[in-house]
XYZ file of C-alpha atoms in Angstrom:
612
model
C 91.188 9.328 260.801
C 90.518 10.915 257.944
C 87.752 12.869 259.490
C 90.159 13.904 262.262
C 92.508 15.168 259.875
C 89.981 17.070 258.111
C 88.660 18.891 261.237
C 92.455 19.772 262.435
C 93.151 21.266 258.614
C 90.074 23.222 259.096
C 91.133 24.679 262.188
C 94.695 25.303 261.002
C 93.108 27.192 258.214
C 90.765 29.202 260.408
C 93.372 30.214 262.671
C 95.730 31.573 259.986
C 92.727 33.571 258.364
C 91.986 35.110 261.582
C 95.529 35.806 262.056
C 95.835 37.491 258.952
C 92.700 39.302 259.146
C 93.911 40.710 262.632
C 96.925 42.140 261.366
C 95.401 44.103 258.498
C 97.186 47.387 258.330
C 95.620 50.575 259.403
C 96.306 54.368 258.175
C 96.382 57.874 259.494
C 95.189 60.591 257.200
C 94.016 64.281 257.501
C 95.061 67.598 256.337
C 97.415 70.348 257.978
C 96.520 73.808 258.183
C 97.717 77.110 260.374
C 96.195 78.279 263.383
C 94.247 80.584 260.947
C 92.766 77.546 258.972
C 95.147 78.380 256.153
C 96.482 75.053 254.446
C 99.949 74.332 254.421
C 101.544 72.575 251.198
C 104.873 70.892 251.467
C 104.437 69.923 255.553
C 106.147 67.020 256.643
C 104.124 64.468 258.606
C 105.982 61.339 260.453
C 104.455 58.419 261.842
C 106.656 56.984 264.457
C 105.666 53.288 265.490
C 106.376 51.897 268.938
C 109.298 50.178 267.905
C 110.932 53.038 266.284
C 109.938 52.816 262.566
C 109.085 55.979 260.778
C 106.968 56.408 257.932
C 106.519 59.813 256.198
C 104.180 61.836 253.836
C 104.458 65.342 252.255
C 100.933 67.488 252.093
C 99.938 68.234 248.386
C 98.251 71.514 246.963
C 95.363 70.884 249.411
C 97.428 70.485 252.653
C 96.232 66.712 252.487
C 98.580 63.710 253.859
C 98.014 59.844 254.063
C 100.313 57.488 255.534
C 99.146 53.577 254.929
C 100.510 50.404 255.889
C 100.629 50.894 259.377
C 100.514 47.968 261.934
C 98.064 48.483 264.748
C 99.132 50.309 267.772
C 99.988 53.574 269.358
C 101.908 55.778 267.010
C 103.824 59.361 267.638
C 102.931 61.881 264.682
C 104.900 64.703 264.206
C 104.709 67.559 261.606
C 106.923 70.127 260.481
C 107.036 72.997 257.851
C 109.327 76.272 257.239
C 108.490 78.813 259.570
C 106.144 76.529 261.983
C 106.699 75.406 265.168
C 107.172 71.638 265.623
C 103.691 69.617 265.677
C 103.851 66.320 267.984
C 101.242 63.896 269.103
C 102.194 60.762 271.092
C 98.900 59.207 271.443
C 97.660 58.431 267.999
C 95.730 55.047 267.547
C 95.902 52.961 264.586
C 93.174 50.245 264.678
C 93.231 47.005 262.315
C 91.703 48.023 258.804
C 90.474 51.444 260.005
C 91.568 55.087 258.865
C 92.309 57.477 261.365
C 91.635 61.208 260.657
C 93.910 63.481 262.153
C 93.669 67.231 261.657
C 97.195 68.740 262.462
C 97.371 72.570 263.326
C 100.611 74.029 263.301
C 101.529 77.424 265.080
C 104.004 79.999 263.845
C 107.504 79.780 265.315
C 106.994 83.290 266.871
C 109.201 82.960 270.155
C 112.385 83.643 268.067
C 110.804 86.325 266.164
C 112.612 85.315 263.172
C 109.755 85.760 260.461
C 110.419 84.871 256.896
C 108.008 86.263 254.598
C 107.204 83.858 251.504
C 107.581 85.959 248.336
C 105.453 83.352 246.010
C 103.203 84.580 243.170
C 100.171 81.952 244.355
C 97.025 83.721 244.701
C 95.420 83.778 248.572
C 92.297 85.200 250.177
C 94.117 86.047 253.113
C 92.904 89.562 254.332
C 96.863 90.929 254.050
C 97.523 89.331 250.561
C 95.858 92.253 248.887
C 96.899 93.341 245.820
C 98.304 96.728 246.634
C 100.109 95.243 249.544
C 103.847 95.539 249.300
C 106.688 93.764 251.745
C 110.081 95.409 251.509
C 112.820 93.226 252.191
C 116.679 92.201 251.370
C 117.565 93.880 248.061
C 114.682 95.891 248.010
C 115.160 97.414 251.496
C 118.731 98.050 250.076
C 117.435 99.981 247.354
C 115.784 102.419 249.601
C 117.574 106.014 250.839
C 119.697 105.922 253.965
C 118.806 109.136 255.318
C 115.572 109.025 257.846
C 113.800 111.627 256.184
C 114.305 110.818 252.423
C 113.557 106.966 253.650
C 109.971 108.121 255.225
C 109.545 110.435 251.870
C 110.023 107.110 249.562
C 107.837 104.757 251.643
C 105.076 107.313 251.958
C 105.367 107.682 247.984
C 105.680 103.842 247.666
C 102.358 103.912 250.006
C 100.340 106.334 247.651
C 97.575 108.593 248.978
C 96.476 108.022 252.264
C 92.649 108.163 253.644
C 91.890 111.356 254.938
C 93.358 114.652 255.283
C 96.221 113.629 257.463
C 97.416 110.978 255.121
C 99.095 107.475 255.786
C 100.126 106.201 259.258
C 103.518 104.765 260.207
C 103.503 101.795 262.722
C 106.931 100.744 264.342
C 106.997 97.309 265.616
C 103.313 97.611 266.336
C 103.666 101.058 267.877
C 101.878 104.570 266.594
C 104.550 106.445 265.128
C 107.723 107.566 266.870
C 111.179 108.130 265.521
C 111.893 106.408 262.115
C 114.752 103.844 262.931
C 118.025 103.542 260.915
C 117.621 101.446 257.971
C 120.175 99.009 259.112
C 117.809 98.093 261.941
C 114.755 97.450 260.071
C 114.017 93.736 258.970
C 111.328 94.719 256.644
C 108.437 96.865 255.685
C 104.753 96.244 255.069
C 102.688 98.588 253.093
C 99.035 98.695 252.395
C 98.025 95.322 254.614
C 94.318 94.641 255.263
C 92.709 97.896 254.573
C 89.537 97.191 256.474
C 91.045 95.657 259.743
C 89.435 96.780 262.848
C 92.791 96.630 264.526
C 93.520 100.216 263.347
C 91.594 103.081 263.528
C 92.203 104.539 259.596
C 91.422 102.715 256.572
C 94.642 101.077 255.597
C 95.445 102.781 252.576
C 99.020 104.344 252.675
C 99.767 102.528 256.209
C 103.356 101.605 256.581
C 104.204 98.947 259.122
C 108.119 98.876 260.081
C 109.395 95.670 261.715
C 112.977 96.261 263.202
C 115.861 93.559 263.073
C 115.764 91.114 265.968
C 119.299 89.653 267.365
C 120.640 86.526 266.393
C 122.227 83.374 267.436
C 125.221 83.987 265.510
C 127.308 87.268 265.628
C 127.052 89.627 262.835
C 127.849 93.146 262.184
C 127.724 95.572 259.261
C 129.537 99.218 258.839
C 128.903 101.910 256.273
C 130.157 105.266 255.309
C 129.516 107.988 252.881
C 130.980 111.339 251.853
C 130.495 114.074 249.293
C 132.140 117.441 248.971
C 131.017 120.709 246.755
C 133.970 120.238 244.996
C 132.180 118.359 242.210
C 129.413 120.441 242.370
C 128.574 123.663 239.648
C 127.762 127.023 241.245
C 124.212 127.898 241.470
C 123.908 130.234 238.271
C 121.821 132.834 240.450
C 124.420 133.026 243.227
C 127.924 134.630 243.009
C 129.496 132.082 245.101
C 129.414 128.286 246.226
C 128.410 127.359 249.337
C 131.044 125.137 250.904
C 128.900 122.122 251.502
C 129.550 118.452 252.755
C 127.612 115.227 253.273
C 129.501 113.073 255.708
C 127.581 109.758 257.021
C 128.829 106.656 259.006
C 127.261 104.123 260.932
C 126.816 100.291 261.803
C 125.249 97.308 263.863
C 126.545 94.753 265.881
C 124.165 91.984 267.333
C 124.795 88.574 268.504
C 123.542 86.136 271.578
C 124.130 87.453 275.128
C 122.835 83.824 276.315
C 122.954 81.057 274.034
C 119.481 79.609 273.341
C 117.616 82.461 275.093
C 118.677 85.839 275.092
C 119.988 88.003 271.871
C 120.572 91.661 270.938
C 121.297 94.033 268.278
C 122.861 97.630 268.598
C 122.811 100.065 265.750
C 124.060 103.356 265.516
C 123.981 106.283 262.703
C 126.058 109.911 262.659
C 125.113 112.241 259.494
C 126.045 115.608 258.703
C 124.436 116.862 255.779
C 125.001 120.447 254.377
C 122.294 121.752 252.185
C 122.256 125.081 250.820
C 119.902 127.915 250.468
C 120.186 130.328 247.600
C 119.216 134.058 248.108
C 118.266 136.382 245.449
C 116.975 139.536 246.808
C 116.801 143.546 245.857
C 117.862 145.406 249.034
C 118.727 149.208 249.664
C 122.752 150.001 250.223
C 123.517 152.795 252.537
C 122.814 155.382 249.876
C 119.137 153.759 249.487
C 120.471 152.583 245.944
C 118.246 149.276 244.788
C 121.104 146.671 244.259
C 121.086 142.954 244.328
C 121.765 140.601 246.934
C 122.744 137.197 245.528
C 124.357 134.430 248.069
C 124.748 130.698 248.307
C 124.805 129.886 252.145
C 125.394 126.716 253.983
C 122.376 125.163 255.824
C 124.161 122.211 258.182
C 121.893 119.587 259.491
C 123.286 117.027 262.076
C 121.564 113.978 262.958
C 122.464 111.043 265.468
C 120.705 107.944 266.212
C 121.343 105.130 268.412
C 119.006 101.892 269.195
C 119.312 98.866 270.800
C 117.151 95.704 271.050
C 117.183 92.840 273.212
C 115.096 89.795 272.765
C 114.733 87.167 275.740
C 113.075 83.961 275.753
C 111.555 83.448 279.236
C 110.672 79.980 278.491
C 109.482 78.066 275.238
C 106.265 79.837 275.604
C 106.984 83.559 276.645
C 108.972 86.199 274.882
C 110.266 89.906 275.994
C 111.505 92.158 273.528
C 113.141 95.507 274.758
C 113.946 98.444 272.632
C 115.507 101.634 273.658
C 116.294 104.368 271.125
C 117.710 108.012 271.379
C 118.072 110.818 268.943
C 119.689 114.111 269.034
C 119.515 116.542 266.044
C 120.587 120.219 265.071
C 120.135 122.689 262.072
C 121.161 126.169 261.292
C 120.283 128.633 258.730
C 116.264 127.455 258.944
C 113.719 129.655 257.233
C 115.735 130.857 254.070
C 114.100 128.885 251.627
C 112.060 131.592 250.337
C 114.833 133.040 247.762
C 114.245 136.327 249.399
C 115.038 135.664 252.972
C 117.772 137.515 254.274
C 120.549 135.963 256.636
C 119.282 137.784 259.571
C 115.763 136.164 259.687
C 117.403 132.950 260.003
C 116.615 130.546 262.754
C 118.552 127.379 264.531
C 116.955 124.402 265.898
C 117.852 121.492 268.323
C 116.192 118.469 269.424
C 116.298 115.205 271.315
C 114.327 112.277 271.518
C 114.173 108.939 273.838
C 111.796 105.846 273.244
C 111.361 103.026 275.579
C 109.351 99.799 273.977
C 108.368 96.650 275.575
C 106.891 93.865 274.095
C 105.629 90.840 275.887
C 104.569 87.912 273.666
C 103.181 84.671 275.256
C 101.941 81.466 273.396
C 98.922 80.494 275.863
C 98.341 77.151 273.572
C 98.795 75.737 270.299
C 95.884 78.229 268.845
C 96.032 81.597 271.170
C 98.788 83.976 271.278
C 98.545 86.992 273.463
C 100.935 90.210 273.148
C 101.305 93.009 275.359
C 103.205 96.063 274.177
C 104.221 99.309 276.475
C 105.736 102.525 274.790
C 107.352 105.876 276.348
C 108.836 108.367 274.549
C 110.049 111.871 275.393
C 110.831 114.222 272.772
C 112.150 117.886 272.961
C 112.706 120.384 270.078
C 113.815 123.685 270.651
C 114.140 126.857 268.273
C 116.112 130.006 268.353
C 115.755 133.154 266.528
C 116.409 136.821 267.356
C 113.031 138.271 267.529
C 114.214 141.841 269.303
C 113.257 143.514 266.265
C 110.414 143.354 263.773
C 110.533 141.589 260.506
C 110.323 143.586 257.454
C 108.636 141.846 254.350
C 108.924 143.839 251.137
C 106.917 141.724 248.665
C 109.032 140.244 245.851
C 112.239 142.074 247.082
C 113.413 140.783 250.170
C 112.340 139.707 253.977
C 114.847 141.095 256.457
C 114.912 142.321 260.094
C 114.487 139.849 262.955
C 113.248 136.213 262.889
C 109.853 135.728 264.605
C 110.944 132.222 266.144
C 112.404 133.805 269.547
C 112.942 131.263 272.237
C 110.367 128.495 271.877
C 110.299 124.950 272.372
C 107.900 121.965 272.144
C 108.168 119.026 274.729
C 106.225 115.713 273.655
C 105.690 112.932 276.503
C 103.936 109.821 275.146
C 103.129 106.635 276.874
C 100.852 103.624 275.243
C 99.881 100.528 276.208
C 98.107 97.777 273.896
C 97.057 94.441 274.182
C 95.741 91.850 271.597
C 94.948 88.283 271.459
C 95.183 86.027 268.491
C 93.405 82.956 268.626
C 91.315 80.421 266.329
C 87.624 78.810 266.810
C 85.725 76.023 265.162
C 86.161 72.502 264.248
C 88.576 72.972 261.346
C 90.028 76.287 263.137
C 88.078 78.310 260.424
C 87.436 81.250 262.422
C 90.531 83.468 263.030
C 89.721 85.944 265.757
C 91.836 89.024 267.036
C 90.585 90.972 269.737
C 92.232 93.773 272.028
C 92.577 97.034 273.213
C 94.614 100.200 273.586
C 95.051 103.148 275.791
C 97.358 106.218 275.166
C 98.281 109.588 276.829
C 100.076 112.601 274.885
C 101.177 115.463 276.926
C 102.509 118.542 275.039
C 104.045 121.748 276.633
C 104.424 124.327 273.688
C 106.316 127.428 274.324
C 105.845 129.782 270.848
C 107.123 133.348 270.233
C 106.086 133.432 266.662
C 105.225 137.039 265.729
C 106.085 138.399 269.436
C 108.516 141.097 267.511
C 106.131 141.942 265.161
C 106.060 142.424 261.480
C 105.801 144.910 258.990
C 104.792 144.310 255.260
C 105.021 146.678 252.500
C 103.020 145.523 249.659
C 103.339 148.479 247.178
C 100.732 151.516 246.652
C 97.609 151.539 244.278
C 97.142 154.407 241.562
C 93.558 155.190 242.794
C 93.101 156.994 246.111
C 89.908 158.238 247.606
C 90.861 161.756 249.731
C 89.640 162.028 253.270
C 85.914 162.853 253.645
C 85.126 161.799 250.296
C 82.612 158.737 250.276
C 81.361 156.824 248.696
C 83.966 156.192 246.125
C 82.943 157.407 242.744
C 84.549 158.560 239.451
C 83.885 162.183 240.709
C 85.828 161.383 243.853
C 88.972 159.638 243.498
C 92.258 161.213 242.750
C 94.796 159.462 240.261
C 98.133 158.840 241.885
C 101.074 157.120 240.689
C 101.741 153.400 241.601
C 104.680 152.576 243.520
C 106.379 149.454 243.863
C 106.922 147.534 247.364
C 110.848 148.312 247.366
C 110.106 151.995 246.499
C 107.283 152.134 249.158
C 109.992 150.792 251.589
C 112.774 153.239 250.298
C 110.102 156.302 250.987
C 109.513 154.911 254.752
C 113.067 154.647 255.777
C 113.973 157.845 254.244
C 111.348 159.639 256.200
C 108.815 161.242 253.470
C 105.747 162.359 255.087
C 103.799 161.015 252.280
C 101.681 158.431 253.947
C 101.581 156.403 250.658
C 105.070 154.972 251.763
C 103.504 154.029 255.201
C 103.779 150.165 255.861
C 100.755 148.335 254.199
C 100.170 146.255 257.267
C 101.576 145.684 260.835
C 100.764 142.463 263.094
C 102.238 141.776 266.359
C 101.084 138.817 268.937
C 101.307 139.423 272.507
C 100.292 137.285 275.687
C 101.276 133.905 277.010
C 103.715 132.100 274.879
C 103.606 128.780 276.789
C 100.480 126.357 276.624
C 99.968 123.132 277.159
C 97.587 119.911 276.536
C 96.882 116.478 277.635
C 94.555 113.974 275.853
C 93.649 110.588 276.350
C 92.611 108.070 273.780
C 91.173 104.641 274.311
C 90.224 102.001 271.762
C 88.807 98.205 271.669
C 88.363 96.065 268.474
C 87.582 92.483 267.746
C 88.162 90.987 264.326
C 86.917 87.702 262.827
C 88.308 86.297 259.361
C 85.805 83.229 259.012
C 86.961 80.924 256.201
C 83.721 79.284 254.955
C 85.447 77.467 252.450
C 88.749 77.544 250.598
C 87.651 79.690 248.194
C 85.813 82.397 250.321
C 86.721 84.483 253.426
C 84.815 86.917 255.258
C 86.001 89.473 257.564
C 84.274 90.820 260.109
C 85.258 93.883 262.703
C 84.058 96.058 265.404
C 85.993 98.980 266.627
C 85.208 101.604 269.724
C 87.204 104.577 270.074
C 87.013 107.751 272.581
C 89.272 110.617 273.720
C 89.177 112.980 276.737
C 88.944 116.003 274.316
C 86.085 116.528 271.995
C 84.715 113.116 273.031
C 81.698 111.203 272.178
C 80.445 108.038 273.845
C 78.844 106.643 270.408
C 82.130 106.194 268.509
C 81.381 102.585 266.863
C 82.963 101.748 263.642
C 81.780 98.378 262.024
C 84.089 96.778 259.401
C 83.473 94.298 256.733
C 85.533 92.613 253.876
C 85.604 89.520 251.734
C 87.743 87.683 249.611
C 86.701 85.138 246.578
C 88.928 83.110 244.850
C 86.812 80.762 242.190
C 88.525 77.326 242.397
C 90.318 77.466 245.107
C 90.578 74.233 247.034
C 90.361 72.222 243.993
C 93.185 70.253 242.044
C 94.380 73.383 240.256
C 96.015 76.497 241.730
C 93.686 79.377 241.259
C 94.643 82.457 239.456
C 91.803 85.208 240.210
C 90.727 86.765 243.608
C 87.937 89.354 243.928
C 88.316 91.153 246.970
C 85.888 94.224 248.544
C 84.900 95.821 251.715
C 83.294 98.686 253.809
C 83.437 100.361 257.029
C 83.837 103.281 259.173
C 87.122 104.979 259.984
C 88.273 107.341 262.455
C 89.638 110.932 261.750
C 90.204 112.302 265.223
C 90.657 115.637 266.559
C 94.752 115.604 267.488
C 96.278 116.810 270.648
C 97.674 119.697 268.496
C 94.170 120.885 267.300
C 93.337 121.183 270.882
C 96.717 122.965 271.502
C 95.887 125.507 268.985
C 92.612 125.973 269.992
C 94.145 126.732 273.579
C 96.630 128.994 272.338
C 94.052 131.379 270.586
C 91.313 131.237 272.847
C 91.311 134.914 273.112
C 93.065 134.838 276.531
C 96.799 133.389 276.294
C 97.389 134.946 273.026
C 96.075 138.004 270.941
C 97.200 138.657 267.373
C 97.030 142.291 266.808
C 96.724 143.428 262.931
C 96.905 147.132 261.861
């Protein structure tokens, strides 16, 4: 009996030990990164058991997490972080006594188009986080000027000198150039990000990227108004009067949902009446041909109306369509009076209007790949009016009068552009962030210019040394000393009918021919970039771009790019404080369509400039 009891006791102990061993907890551990391989600190990772019990872990400074004490079974793992879409994996197996290594990759929640840019002070090796890069939003954006022209000048000053003779470039929602949107519709402005990227044709120094405000799931609106009058301004000391100038500006925006959860809109408008002034301080002749002063302060009215609307539509959870339409109407009077000696008769007027339609289609192909297609069509017309029925009279340092050389001129600029770009990641740990795409653009310009068609006389004054007819070469024995005359005396002698040829105009010029010319130009571009995160402390960027155009073209326009960023100590326990960056590449400074237009105009056939 003792033997039987001992055997039973051993069997019970063995069974209990086996049962206890079979229930040894398992664990899930790994790291959390974004689609480009950058670690995400502070992400919440949750493991949900088949019975609904949950355990959580927060990623550390290296993006690592660990969830222990899990009974064997099939778990659902969820991960979330600010500005990232929810990650969910319902087939994570936990095995007894084993550690399941799970790499979690979060994608940016780009469908909603609500991007919050972090403003932390941490060092990063990302190409867009270079020292000269600047992101303006919120209070920084509010501090910028409201007037579009002043806003553009302020942004160019912040961006600094751009590479090349044409300075920096402005991109609006990824499109090249166009009308600068009202400040009320701007979400944020990025300056000098990733200067060596092959996505852009020119070096990134001086590049300004403007992102407009999307719609919202909540109703919101704003309004503004400004007024200024000359009553509190002092008179210009060089003028005898004070021009009746005013500045009146008002506008606002409104946005909200059109269809909850899928469609929203934003509409903004602004109207600005800004009366500048031009001070004339000239010397002219009165009816008796006496020299008198002409001092006057004139109003220079400028009118500008802008309106834009944006509609964001989520077709489904992976596809989004953004439509934006902008309209601009502007006019100016008393243009060309900024020299100080230009008389009111040479002033001109201008009017303009512009339409822009932009479509952006974004598709999330999978957890790592996003494709974006952009299309733009714009039509801008600028007209200029001035009296060129009589010649312009330019008397140096005294006055410029007569007619304006503007005539009836206009410029009609039509542009369409198609872009497609794809962003994805490769590698076991998504260490390769790859972007590739293409662009095709067509610009058509019809330009009518009557500049110089009325002729221009220049009086520059007479010399005190003359060589009589037939006396050549000029020598001390073959000159006649004559008293010098000023430009205004030269002009007075001419209008008084003096036969002395010293009073003849110094120069006469006139343009003849066809005032209307046009140009059409296609440009195409292909690019591919690879941001390779070799290790947490080292990132290498490789890129290649190819471009061509229909005018002054070449088939060898390859432009390789390279950049690096190295942060000693990154990926360790301590936060790095230093990053070294560098790069090199070939960049484009193309012959613009305006250069081709000028060449077509002055080809010796369309227009001729005659000079006497």
